[in-house]
Amino acid sequence: MSQLIDRGATFSSYGRTAARRSSAIGAAFLGGVTAAGLGLGALTVAVLLLWVASPYPDSGPSRALHLAADLWLLAHGGDLVRTTSPPGLPAPVAVTPLLLTVLPVWLLYRAARHTLATAIADPDAPGPHPSAPRHSADMLPPRTLLGALLGGYLLVVAGALLYASTGQLAADPLSVLLYVPITTVAILTATTWHILGPAGTWHLLRPTGTSHILGPAAAALLPSWLRHSRPRAAARLRRFRSRCRPPARVRRLLRALLRSLRRLLLRSLLGGRLAAAQRAAGAALLTLFTCGALLTVLALVLHGDRVYQDLLQLAPDWPSRATALLLCLLLLPNAAIWGASYGLGPGFTLGAGSTIAPLGATAHPAMPHLPLLAGVPAPGPGAPLTWTVAAIPLAAGVLLARHLARTAAAPSPAPNVTATSTAPLTTDPAHPWTPWTTACTTVLAACLCGTLTAALAALSGGALGTDALATFGPSWWRTGLAAAAWTALTGIPTTLALRAWHLRARRKAGDATTGTAGHADGDATPTGRGAGDATAAGRDDATATGPGIGDGQSDEATT
């Protein structure tokens, strides 16, 4: 009986630790399931409302539910397959509505932020009992919780894929299995970068052993061949390195080079340059997107009659028109990216090798009567009015330079990072960037802007069919290269000029402040020759005043 009552502290603490870890993993897994369920449920409610409002529902709600699952998978980058009237000729649908992507991105971001907040909590915070502190061994690594979150999310994706893999409009299993996990991992990585920073993200994602990833308790459950695979591979790698080891002088040179590169990389990451480049690239990308949206709206306004006629031909009744307008709203960010690509110069294609660009538009196949496509320019050479869209990349480059010039002229104090640590040790004084550093940071910001623009261009286009409609939208590599080139060529001289102007303004302000302080000190306490003159003047005043006073006193005495 005493053996059952008097349990040791080791057993109870181990049980509490295991229960706490299991609950944390379960909460992260449930968070992934909840995020996926909320996104899928929101789309299901919207599609069911449109199905109820339709005056001629051709089938039951099963087709509406099937369409909701298709749209949810399409929002993650998965492709759909539409069965045409000739049997055996499926047509792909690979254009992702970017506005539809906002919902899963936001839900995944919130779930990942909550999971990371749970993972990076204070390890010394009190546990369930005030006398039982929570040690670092009780805490799960963030990668384990993020893996549980990813597993819960992909479980719902697998269920939606099984449900939507059949029908006239079905999900393509290969593209869903390839692109949806990539999209999910990219969102989780971006969230981790935003919350933990570059050093924390690298520490979280760097390759380590299975015991570091899963924890010792979970790693012990793996098969023996999987647990011992990494030590065996490490031993083989050591034997290979011992056979192919270079001379000692070459090894020292390589170590010094790698140490210098690592120090330079850490200084660029933690010294504020990468953050400044990210802000500048974001400003340039937002400028391109806004100008592309304004260009799209302007084209639709100029072709208002054609837009109205296409809407009437596409949807004869009001519920159908509302559905068509909602579809155009979901595709409006895609049209904004197309407009930005048009302003950058490469333009976009409408199938069959056609090109719609400022310098000219070639013939393209007949398009569906979608109101959003009514503003496409007619085939023909370019005009001076279409050439004015070159102001779009110029504005993006100027705004990129404006954001970088302020930081280059007055940067924040940069942390001093050693070559063997990733944490800031001391803080260097804030000095203006050199022209070379400013130009390199501008090039980095331009490359970031080009990369993001290329990714958005790849997501905004795709295939809408076969043969003539196999390629639809802007070319991602041409658009990204044009964005990087325009912002770099415009941003580098503008950034250097604005930096020089800011430094000159700061120098003038400093001289004015120094001059004002000098005048104030001179008026308060005169020194040097001025002090001697003031003393001599005081003596003269005393001499001049003395006889007068004496004369006055003698006159009074005489009286």
Coordinates of C-alpha atoms in Angstrom, one line a residue:
M1 CA 0.0 0.0 0.0
S2 CA 2.8 2.4 0.8
Q3 CA 4.3 1.7 -2.6
L4 CA 1.2 3.0 -4.2
I5 CA 0.9 6.1 -2.0
D6 CA 4.5 7.2 -1.7
R7 CA 5.3 7.8 -5.3
G8 CA 8.6 9.5 -6.1
A9 CA 8.9 13.0 -7.3
T10 CA 10.6 11.8 -10.5
F11 CA 7.7 9.8 -11.7
S12 CA 5.2 12.5 -11.0
S13 CA 7.3 15.2 -12.6
Y14 CA 7.9 13.0 -15.7
G15 CA 4.1 12.5 -16.0
R16 CA 3.4 16.2 -15.7
T17 CA 6.0 16.9 -18.4
A18 CA 4.7 14.3 -20.8
A19 CA 1.1 15.5 -20.3
R20 CA 2.2 19.1 -20.8
R21 CA 4.0 18.2 -24.0
S22 CA 1.2 16.1 -25.3
S23 CA -1.3 18.9 -24.7
A24 CA 0.9 21.5 -26.4
I25 CA 1.2 19.2 -29.5
G26 CA -2.5 18.5 -29.5
A27 CA -3.3 22.2 -29.2
A28 CA -1.0 23.0 -32.2
F29 CA -2.6 20.2 -34.2
L30 CA -6.0 21.4 -33.4
G31 CA -5.0 24.9 -34.3
G32 CA -4.1 23.7 -37.8
V33 CA -7.4 21.9 -38.2
T34 CA -9.3 24.9 -37.0
A35 CA -7.5 27.3 -39.4
A36 CA -8.2 25.0 -42.3
G37 CA -11.8 24.4 -41.2
L38 CA -12.5 28.1 -40.9
G39 CA -11.2 28.9 -44.4
L40 CA -13.1 26.0 -45.9
G41 CA -16.3 26.8 -44.0
A42 CA -16.2 30.5 -44.9
L43 CA -16.0 29.6 -48.6
T44 CA -18.8 27.0 -48.2
V45 CA -21.1 29.5 -46.7
A46 CA -20.5 32.0 -49.5
V47 CA -21.1 29.5 -52.2
L48 CA -24.2 28.1 -50.6
L49 CA -25.6 31.7 -50.3
L50 CA -25.0 32.2 -54.0
W51 CA -26.6 28.8 -54.7
V52 CA -29.7 29.7 -52.7
A53 CA -30.0 33.1 -54.4
S54 CA -29.8 31.5 -57.9
P55 CA -33.3 31.4 -59.5
Y56 CA -32.5 28.2 -61.5
P57 CA -30.5 25.8 -59.3
D58 CA -29.7 22.9 -61.6
S59 CA -28.8 20.4 -58.8
G60 CA -28.7 19.9 -55.1
P61 CA -26.3 21.4 -52.6
S62 CA -23.7 18.7 -53.3
R63 CA -22.5 20.5 -56.4
A64 CA -22.2 23.8 -54.4
L65 CA -20.2 22.1 -51.7
H66 CA -18.0 20.5 -54.4
L67 CA -17.4 24.0 -55.9
A68 CA -16.5 25.4 -52.4
A69 CA -13.8 22.7 -51.9
D70 CA -12.5 23.3 -55.4
L71 CA -12.2 27.1 -54.7
W72 CA -10.5 26.5 -51.4
L73 CA -7.8 24.2 -53.0
L74 CA -7.5 26.7 -55.8
A75 CA -6.8 29.5 -53.3
H76 CA -3.7 27.5 -52.1
G77 CA -2.3 27.2 -55.6
G78 CA -3.7 23.9 -56.6
D79 CA -5.0 23.4 -60.2
L80 CA -8.5 22.4 -61.3
V81 CA -9.5 20.3 -64.2
R82 CA -12.6 21.1 -66.2
T83 CA -14.2 18.3 -68.3
T84 CA -15.2 19.7 -71.7
S85 CA -18.0 18.5 -74.0
P86 CA -15.8 16.1 -76.0
P87 CA -15.0 13.2 -73.7
G88 CA -11.4 12.6 -72.7
L89 CA -10.3 16.2 -73.3
P90 CA -9.9 17.9 -69.8
A91 CA -9.1 21.6 -69.7
P92 CA -6.9 22.9 -66.8
V93 CA -7.9 25.9 -64.7
A94 CA -4.7 27.2 -63.1
V95 CA -5.4 30.9 -62.5
T96 CA -5.5 31.5 -58.7
P97 CA -7.7 34.4 -57.6
L98 CA -5.3 36.4 -55.4
L99 CA -8.1 38.0 -53.3
L100 CA -9.3 34.5 -52.4
T101 CA -5.8 33.6 -51.2
V102 CA -6.0 36.3 -48.5
L103 CA -8.3 34.2 -46.3
P104 CA -6.1 31.1 -45.9
V105 CA -3.0 33.2 -45.6
W106 CA -4.5 35.3 -42.8
L107 CA -5.8 32.2 -40.9
L108 CA -2.5 30.4 -41.2
Y109 CA -0.6 33.5 -40.0
R110 CA -2.8 33.8 -36.9
A111 CA -2.5 30.1 -36.1
A112 CA 1.3 30.2 -36.5
R113 CA 1.7 33.3 -34.5
H114 CA -0.3 31.8 -31.6
T115 CA 1.8 28.6 -31.8
L116 CA 5.1 30.5 -31.8
A117 CA 3.9 32.6 -28.9
T118 CA 3.2 29.4 -27.0
A119 CA 6.6 27.9 -28.0
I120 CA 8.8 30.9 -27.1
A121 CA 7.1 31.5 -23.7
D122 CA 9.2 32.1 -20.7
P123 CA 10.7 28.8 -19.7
D124 CA 11.1 30.0 -16.1
A125 CA 7.4 30.9 -15.7
P126 CA 5.6 29.0 -12.9
G127 CA 3.9 25.8 -13.9
P128 CA 0.7 24.4 -12.6
H129 CA 2.1 24.5 -9.0
P130 CA 3.9 27.5 -7.7
S131 CA 6.5 25.1 -6.2
A132 CA 7.0 23.4 -9.6
P133 CA 8.8 25.7 -11.9
R134 CA 8.8 25.1 -15.7
H135 CA 12.3 24.2 -16.9
S136 CA 13.6 24.5 -20.4
A137 CA 13.5 20.7 -20.7
D138 CA 9.7 20.9 -20.4
M139 CA 9.3 23.2 -23.3
L140 CA 8.8 21.9 -26.8
P141 CA 10.9 23.3 -29.6
P142 CA 9.0 25.6 -32.0
R143 CA 9.6 23.4 -35.0
T144 CA 7.7 20.5 -33.3
L145 CA 4.7 22.7 -32.7
L146 CA 4.8 24.1 -36.2
G147 CA 5.0 20.5 -37.5
A148 CA 1.9 19.6 -35.6
L149 CA 0.2 22.7 -36.9
L150 CA 1.2 21.8 -40.5
G151 CA 0.0 18.2 -40.0
G152 CA -3.4 19.3 -38.8
Y153 CA -3.8 21.7 -41.7
L154 CA -2.8 19.2 -44.3
L155 CA -5.2 16.6 -42.8
V156 CA -8.1 18.9 -43.8
V157 CA -6.5 19.5 -47.2
A158 CA -6.3 15.7 -47.8
G159 CA -10.0 15.4 -46.9
A160 CA -11.0 18.2 -49.2
L161 CA -8.9 16.6 -52.0
L162 CA -10.6 13.3 -51.6
Y163 CA -14.0 15.0 -51.8
A164 CA -13.2 17.3 -54.8
S165 CA -11.2 14.9 -56.9
T166 CA -14.2 13.9 -59.0
G167 CA -16.8 15.8 -61.0
Q168 CA -17.0 18.1 -64.0
L169 CA -14.8 20.6 -62.2
A170 CA -12.3 18.5 -60.1
A171 CA -9.1 19.2 -58.3
D172 CA -5.9 17.9 -59.9
P173 CA -4.4 15.6 -57.3
L174 CA -0.8 16.0 -58.4
S175 CA -0.8 19.8 -58.3
V176 CA -2.6 19.9 -55.0
L177 CA -0.2 17.4 -53.4
L178 CA 2.7 19.5 -54.8
Y179 CA 1.7 23.2 -54.4
V180 CA -0.5 23.2 -51.3
P181 CA 2.2 22.0 -48.9
I182 CA 4.7 24.4 -50.5
T183 CA 2.3 27.3 -50.0
T184 CA 1.6 26.3 -46.4
V185 CA 5.3 25.9 -45.5
A186 CA 6.1 29.2 -47.2
I187 CA 3.4 31.0 -45.1
L188 CA 4.7 29.4 -41.9
T189 CA 8.3 30.3 -42.7
A190 CA 7.3 33.9 -43.5
T191 CA 5.4 34.1 -40.2
T192 CA 8.4 32.8 -38.3
W193 CA 10.7 35.3 -40.1
H194 CA 8.4 38.1 -39.1
I195 CA 8.1 37.1 -35.5
L196 CA 11.5 35.6 -34.6
G197 CA 13.7 37.5 -37.1
P198 CA 16.4 36.1 -39.4
A199 CA 18.6 34.6 -36.6
G200 CA 15.6 32.9 -34.9
T201 CA 14.3 31.5 -38.2
W202 CA 17.7 30.1 -39.1
H203 CA 18.0 28.6 -35.6
L204 CA 14.6 27.1 -36.0
L205 CA 15.0 25.7 -39.5
R206 CA 18.6 24.6 -39.5
P207 CA 19.1 20.8 -39.9
T208 CA 19.6 18.9 -36.6
G209 CA 19.1 15.4 -35.3
T210 CA 15.8 13.7 -34.9
S211 CA 16.1 14.0 -31.1
H212 CA 16.4 17.8 -31.4
I213 CA 13.4 18.0 -33.7
L214 CA 11.0 15.6 -32.0
G215 CA 12.4 15.6 -28.5
P216 CA 14.0 12.6 -26.8
A217 CA 10.7 10.9 -25.9
A218 CA 9.3 11.1 -29.4
A219 CA 12.6 10.2 -31.1
A220 CA 12.8 7.0 -29.0
L221 CA 9.6 5.8 -30.7
L222 CA 11.2 5.9 -34.2
P223 CA 12.6 2.8 -35.7
S224 CA 16.2 2.0 -34.9
W225 CA 17.4 2.2 -38.5
L226 CA 16.0 5.8 -38.7
R227 CA 17.4 6.8 -35.3
H228 CA 20.9 5.6 -36.2
S229 CA 20.9 6.7 -39.9
R230 CA 22.2 10.2 -39.1
P231 CA 25.2 9.1 -37.0
R232 CA 26.1 6.6 -39.7
A233 CA 25.9 9.2 -42.3
A234 CA 28.0 11.6 -40.2
A235 CA 30.6 8.9 -39.7
R236 CA 30.8 8.3 -43.5
L237 CA 31.1 12.0 -44.1
R238 CA 34.0 12.2 -41.6
R239 CA 35.8 9.4 -43.3
F240 CA 35.3 11.0 -46.7
R241 CA 36.5 14.4 -45.4
S242 CA 39.6 12.7 -43.9
R243 CA 40.5 11.2 -47.2
C244 CA 39.9 14.4 -49.2
R245 CA 41.3 16.9 -46.6
P246 CA 43.1 19.8 -48.2
P247 CA 46.4 21.2 -46.8
A248 CA 46.4 23.0 -43.5
R249 CA 47.2 26.4 -45.2
V250 CA 44.2 26.0 -47.5
R251 CA 42.0 25.0 -44.6
R252 CA 43.0 28.1 -42.6
L253 CA 42.3 30.3 -45.6
L254 CA 38.9 28.8 -46.1
R255 CA 38.0 29.1 -42.4
A256 CA 39.0 32.8 -42.5
L257 CA 37.0 33.4 -45.6
L258 CA 33.9 31.7 -44.3
R259 CA 34.3 33.6 -41.0
S260 CA 34.5 36.9 -42.8
L261 CA 31.5 36.1 -45.0
R262 CA 29.4 35.0 -42.0
R263 CA 30.4 38.2 -40.1
L264 CA 29.4 40.3 -43.2
L265 CA 26.1 38.4 -43.5
L266 CA 25.3 38.8 -39.9
R267 CA 26.1 42.5 -39.9
S268 CA 23.9 43.0 -43.0
L269 CA 21.1 41.1 -41.4
L270 CA 21.3 42.5 -37.9
G271 CA 22.7 45.8 -38.7
G272 CA 19.5 47.2 -40.2
R273 CA 20.4 46.9 -43.8
L274 CA 18.2 43.9 -44.6
A275 CA 15.3 45.5 -42.7
A276 CA 15.7 48.7 -44.6
A277 CA 15.9 46.8 -47.9
Q278 CA 12.7 45.0 -47.0
R279 CA 10.8 48.2 -46.2
A280 CA 12.0 49.8 -49.4
A281 CA 11.1 46.8 -51.5
G282 CA 7.7 46.7 -49.9
A283 CA 7.1 50.3 -50.7
A284 CA 8.2 49.8 -54.4
L285 CA 6.0 46.7 -54.7
L286 CA 3.0 48.5 -53.2
T287 CA 3.6 51.3 -55.7
L288 CA 3.6 48.9 -58.6
F289 CA 0.5 47.1 -57.3
T290 CA -1.4 50.4 -56.7
C291 CA -0.5 51.9 -60.1
G292 CA -1.5 48.6 -61.8
A293 CA -4.9 48.7 -60.1
L294 CA -5.4 52.3 -61.1
L295 CA -4.4 51.5 -64.7
T296 CA -6.9 48.6 -64.7
V297 CA -9.7 50.7 -63.3
L298 CA -8.9 53.5 -65.8
A299 CA -9.1 51.0 -68.7
L300 CA -12.4 49.7 -67.5
V301 CA -13.8 53.2 -67.2
L302 CA -12.7 54.2 -70.7
H303 CA -14.4 51.0 -72.1
G304 CA -17.5 51.3 -70.0
D305 CA -19.9 50.4 -72.8
R306 CA -18.1 47.2 -73.6
V307 CA -18.0 46.3 -69.9
Y308 CA -21.7 46.7 -69.6
Q309 CA -22.5 44.7 -72.8
D310 CA -20.2 41.8 -71.7
L311 CA -22.0 41.8 -68.3
L312 CA -25.4 41.6 -69.9
Q313 CA -24.3 38.8 -72.3
L314 CA -22.6 36.8 -69.5
A315 CA -25.4 37.1 -66.9
P316 CA -29.0 37.8 -67.9
D317 CA -30.5 38.1 -64.4
W318 CA -29.5 39.9 -61.3
P319 CA -28.2 37.0 -59.2
S320 CA -26.0 35.9 -62.1
R321 CA -24.8 39.4 -62.4
A322 CA -23.9 39.6 -58.7
T323 CA -22.0 36.3 -59.1
A324 CA -20.1 37.7 -62.1
L325 CA -19.2 40.9 -60.3
L326 CA -18.1 38.9 -57.3
L327 CA -15.8 36.8 -59.6
C328 CA -14.4 40.1 -61.1
L329 CA -13.7 41.3 -57.6
L330 CA -11.8 38.2 -56.7
L331 CA -9.8 38.5 -59.9
L332 CA -9.1 42.3 -59.4
P333 CA -5.7 41.8 -57.7
N334 CA -4.7 39.5 -60.6
A335 CA -5.7 42.3 -63.0
A336 CA -3.6 44.8 -60.9
I337 CA -0.6 42.5 -61.3
W338 CA -1.3 42.4 -65.1
G339 CA -1.5 46.1 -65.2
A340 CA 1.9 46.4 -63.3
S341 CA 3.5 44.0 -65.8
Y342 CA 2.0 46.2 -68.6
G343 CA 3.6 49.3 -67.0
L344 CA 6.9 47.6 -66.5
G345 CA 7.1 46.7 -70.3
P346 CA 6.8 42.9 -70.7
G347 CA 3.0 43.0 -70.7
F348 CA 1.0 39.9 -70.7
T349 CA -0.4 37.3 -73.0
L350 CA -4.0 36.2 -73.8
G351 CA -3.1 32.9 -75.4
A352 CA -1.8 31.7 -78.8
G353 CA 1.5 33.6 -78.4
S354 CA -0.2 37.0 -78.2
T355 CA 1.4 39.9 -76.4
I356 CA -0.3 43.0 -74.9
A357 CA 2.4 45.6 -74.1
P358 CA 2.9 49.4 -74.2
L359 CA 4.9 49.2 -77.5
G360 CA 2.1 47.3 -79.2
A361 CA -0.5 44.6 -79.0
T362 CA -0.8 41.5 -81.2
A363 CA -3.9 39.6 -82.2
H364 CA -5.3 37.2 -79.6
P365 CA -8.0 34.6 -79.7
A366 CA -11.6 35.4 -78.8
M367 CA -12.0 35.9 -75.0
P368 CA -15.0 35.0 -72.9
H369 CA -17.4 37.9 -72.1
L370 CA -15.9 38.6 -68.7
P371 CA -16.2 42.3 -67.8
L372 CA -12.7 42.4 -66.4
L373 CA -11.3 41.6 -69.9
A374 CA -13.2 44.4 -71.6
G375 CA -10.4 46.9 -71.0
V376 CA -7.7 45.0 -73.0
P377 CA -6.2 47.3 -75.7
A378 CA -7.1 46.5 -79.3
P379 CA -4.4 45.0 -81.5
G380 CA -2.1 47.5 -83.0
P381 CA 1.1 49.5 -82.4
G382 CA 1.7 51.6 -79.3
A383 CA 0.8 55.2 -79.0
P384 CA 2.3 58.1 -76.9
L385 CA -0.6 57.6 -74.5
T386 CA 0.4 54.0 -73.8
W387 CA 4.1 55.0 -73.5
T388 CA 3.3 57.2 -70.5
V389 CA 2.9 54.0 -68.3
A390 CA 6.7 54.1 -68.0
A391 CA 6.0 56.5 -65.1
I392 CA 4.9 53.5 -63.0
P393 CA 8.3 51.9 -62.6
L394 CA 9.9 55.3 -62.2
A395 CA 7.6 56.1 -59.3
A396 CA 8.4 52.7 -57.8
G397 CA 12.2 53.4 -58.0
V398 CA 11.8 56.9 -56.5
L399 CA 9.8 55.6 -53.5
L400 CA 12.4 52.9 -53.0
A401 CA 15.1 55.5 -53.0
R402 CA 13.2 57.7 -50.7
H403 CA 12.9 55.0 -48.0
L404 CA 16.5 54.0 -48.3
A405 CA 18.0 57.5 -48.3
R406 CA 16.6 58.4 -44.9
T407 CA 18.0 55.3 -43.3
A408 CA 21.3 55.8 -45.1
A409 CA 21.7 59.3 -43.8
A410 CA 20.6 58.6 -40.3
P411 CA 20.7 54.9 -39.5
S412 CA 19.8 53.4 -36.2
P413 CA 22.6 52.0 -34.0
A414 CA 23.8 48.7 -35.4
P415 CA 24.5 45.7 -33.2
N416 CA 28.1 44.5 -33.1
V417 CA 28.1 40.8 -34.0
T418 CA 31.0 38.5 -33.6
A419 CA 31.9 35.8 -36.1
T420 CA 31.0 33.0 -33.7
S421 CA 27.7 34.2 -32.3
T422 CA 24.3 35.2 -33.6
A423 CA 23.2 37.4 -30.8
P424 CA 24.1 41.2 -30.7
L425 CA 26.8 41.8 -28.0
T426 CA 27.4 45.6 -28.2
T427 CA 26.0 48.5 -30.1
D428 CA 28.0 50.5 -32.6
P429 CA 27.3 54.2 -32.9
A430 CA 25.1 55.2 -35.7
H431 CA 27.1 56.5 -38.7
P432 CA 25.8 57.4 -42.1
W433 CA 26.2 54.7 -44.7
T434 CA 29.0 54.9 -47.2
P435 CA 28.0 55.4 -50.9
W436 CA 29.1 51.8 -51.6
T437 CA 26.9 50.4 -48.8
T438 CA 24.0 52.6 -49.9
A439 CA 24.3 51.3 -53.5
C440 CA 24.6 47.7 -52.4
T441 CA 21.5 48.0 -50.2
T442 CA 19.6 49.6 -53.0
V443 CA 20.5 46.6 -55.3
L444 CA 19.4 44.2 -52.5
A445 CA 16.0 46.1 -52.3
A446 CA 15.6 46.0 -56.0
C447 CA 16.3 42.2 -56.1
L448 CA 13.7 41.7 -53.3
C449 CA 11.2 43.7 -55.2
G450 CA 11.9 41.8 -58.4
T451 CA 11.6 38.4 -56.6
L452 CA 8.2 39.3 -55.0
T453 CA 6.9 40.7 -58.3
A454 CA 7.9 37.5 -60.1
A455 CA 6.1 35.4 -57.5
L456 CA 2.9 37.5 -57.8
A457 CA 3.1 37.4 -61.6
A458 CA 3.4 33.6 -61.5
L459 CA 0.4 33.3 -59.1
S460 CA -1.7 35.8 -61.1
G461 CA -1.5 33.8 -64.4
G462 CA -1.8 30.3 -65.6
A463 CA -3.7 28.1 -68.0
L464 CA -7.4 28.5 -68.7
G465 CA -7.6 25.7 -71.2
T466 CA -5.5 23.8 -73.8
D467 CA -3.8 24.9 -77.0
A468 CA -4.5 28.6 -77.4
L469 CA -5.3 29.2 -73.7
A470 CA -2.4 27.1 -72.3
T471 CA -0.5 30.3 -71.3
F472 CA -2.6 33.1 -69.9
G473 CA -1.2 36.2 -68.0
P474 CA 2.2 37.8 -67.6
S475 CA 5.5 36.0 -67.8
W476 CA 6.9 35.7 -64.3
W477 CA 10.6 35.9 -65.1
R478 CA 10.3 38.8 -67.5
T479 CA 8.1 40.7 -65.1
G480 CA 10.5 40.1 -62.2
L481 CA 13.5 40.9 -64.2
A482 CA 12.0 44.2 -65.4
A483 CA 10.9 45.2 -61.9
A484 CA 14.4 44.5 -60.5
A485 CA 16.1 46.4 -63.4
W486 CA 13.8 49.4 -63.3
T487 CA 14.0 49.9 -59.5
A488 CA 17.8 49.4 -59.5
L489 CA 18.5 51.7 -62.4
T490 CA 16.2 54.4 -61.0
G491 CA 16.9 53.8 -57.3
I492 CA 20.7 53.8 -57.2
P493 CA 21.3 57.4 -58.4
T494 CA 18.2 58.7 -56.7
T495 CA 19.2 57.1 -53.4
L496 CA 22.7 58.5 -53.6
A497 CA 21.4 62.0 -54.5
L498 CA 18.8 62.0 -51.7
R499 CA 21.4 60.7 -49.2
A500 CA 23.8 63.5 -50.1
W501 CA 20.9 66.0 -49.7
H502 CA 20.0 64.6 -46.3
L503 CA 23.6 64.7 -45.1
R504 CA 23.9 68.3 -46.3
A505 CA 20.7 69.3 -44.5
R506 CA 22.0 67.6 -41.3
R507 CA 25.3 69.4 -41.6
K508 CA 23.7 72.8 -42.0
A509 CA 21.4 72.1 -39.0
G510 CA 24.4 71.0 -36.9
D511 CA 26.3 74.2 -37.9
A512 CA 23.3 76.4 -37.0
T513 CA 22.9 74.7 -33.7
T514 CA 26.6 75.1 -32.9
G515 CA 26.6 78.7 -33.9
T516 CA 23.6 79.5 -31.7
A517 CA 25.2 77.7 -28.7
G518 CA 28.4 79.7 -29.2
H519 CA 26.5 83.1 -29.2
A520 CA 24.7 82.1 -26.1
D521 CA 27.9 81.2 -24.3
G522 CA 29.6 84.4 -25.4
D523 CA 26.8 86.6 -24.1
A524 CA 26.7 84.7 -20.7
T525 CA 30.4 84.5 -19.8
P526 CA 32.8 86.6 -22.0
T527 CA 36.3 85.3 -22.1
G528 CA 39.7 86.4 -23.6
R529 CA 40.0 89.8 -25.1
G530 CA 36.3 90.6 -24.7
A531 CA 36.5 89.9 -21.0
G532 CA 39.5 92.3 -20.6
D533 CA 37.7 95.0 -22.5
A534 CA 34.7 94.6 -20.3
T535 CA 36.8 94.9 -17.1
A536 CA 38.6 98.0 -18.4
A537 CA 35.3 99.6 -19.3
G538 CA 34.1 98.8 -15.7
R539 CA 37.1 100.5 -14.3
D540 CA 36.6 103.6 -16.4
D541 CA 32.9 103.8 -15.3
A542 CA 34.0 103.6 -11.7
T543 CA 36.6 106.4 -12.2
A544 CA 34.1 108.6 -14.0
T545 CA 31.4 108.0 -11.3
G546 CA 33.7 108.4 -8.3
P547 CA 34.5 112.2 -8.6
G548 CA 30.9 113.0 -9.2
I549 CA 29.9 111.3 -6.0
G550 CA 32.7 113.0 -4.1
D551 CA 31.7 116.3 -5.4
G552 CA 28.2 115.8 -4.5
Q553 CA 29.2 114.8 -0.9
S554 CA 31.4 117.9 -0.5
D555 CA 28.6 120.1 -1.7
E556 CA 26.2 118.6 0.8
A557 CA 28.8 119.1 3.5
T558 CA 29.4 122.7 2.6
T559 CA 25.7 123.4 2.5

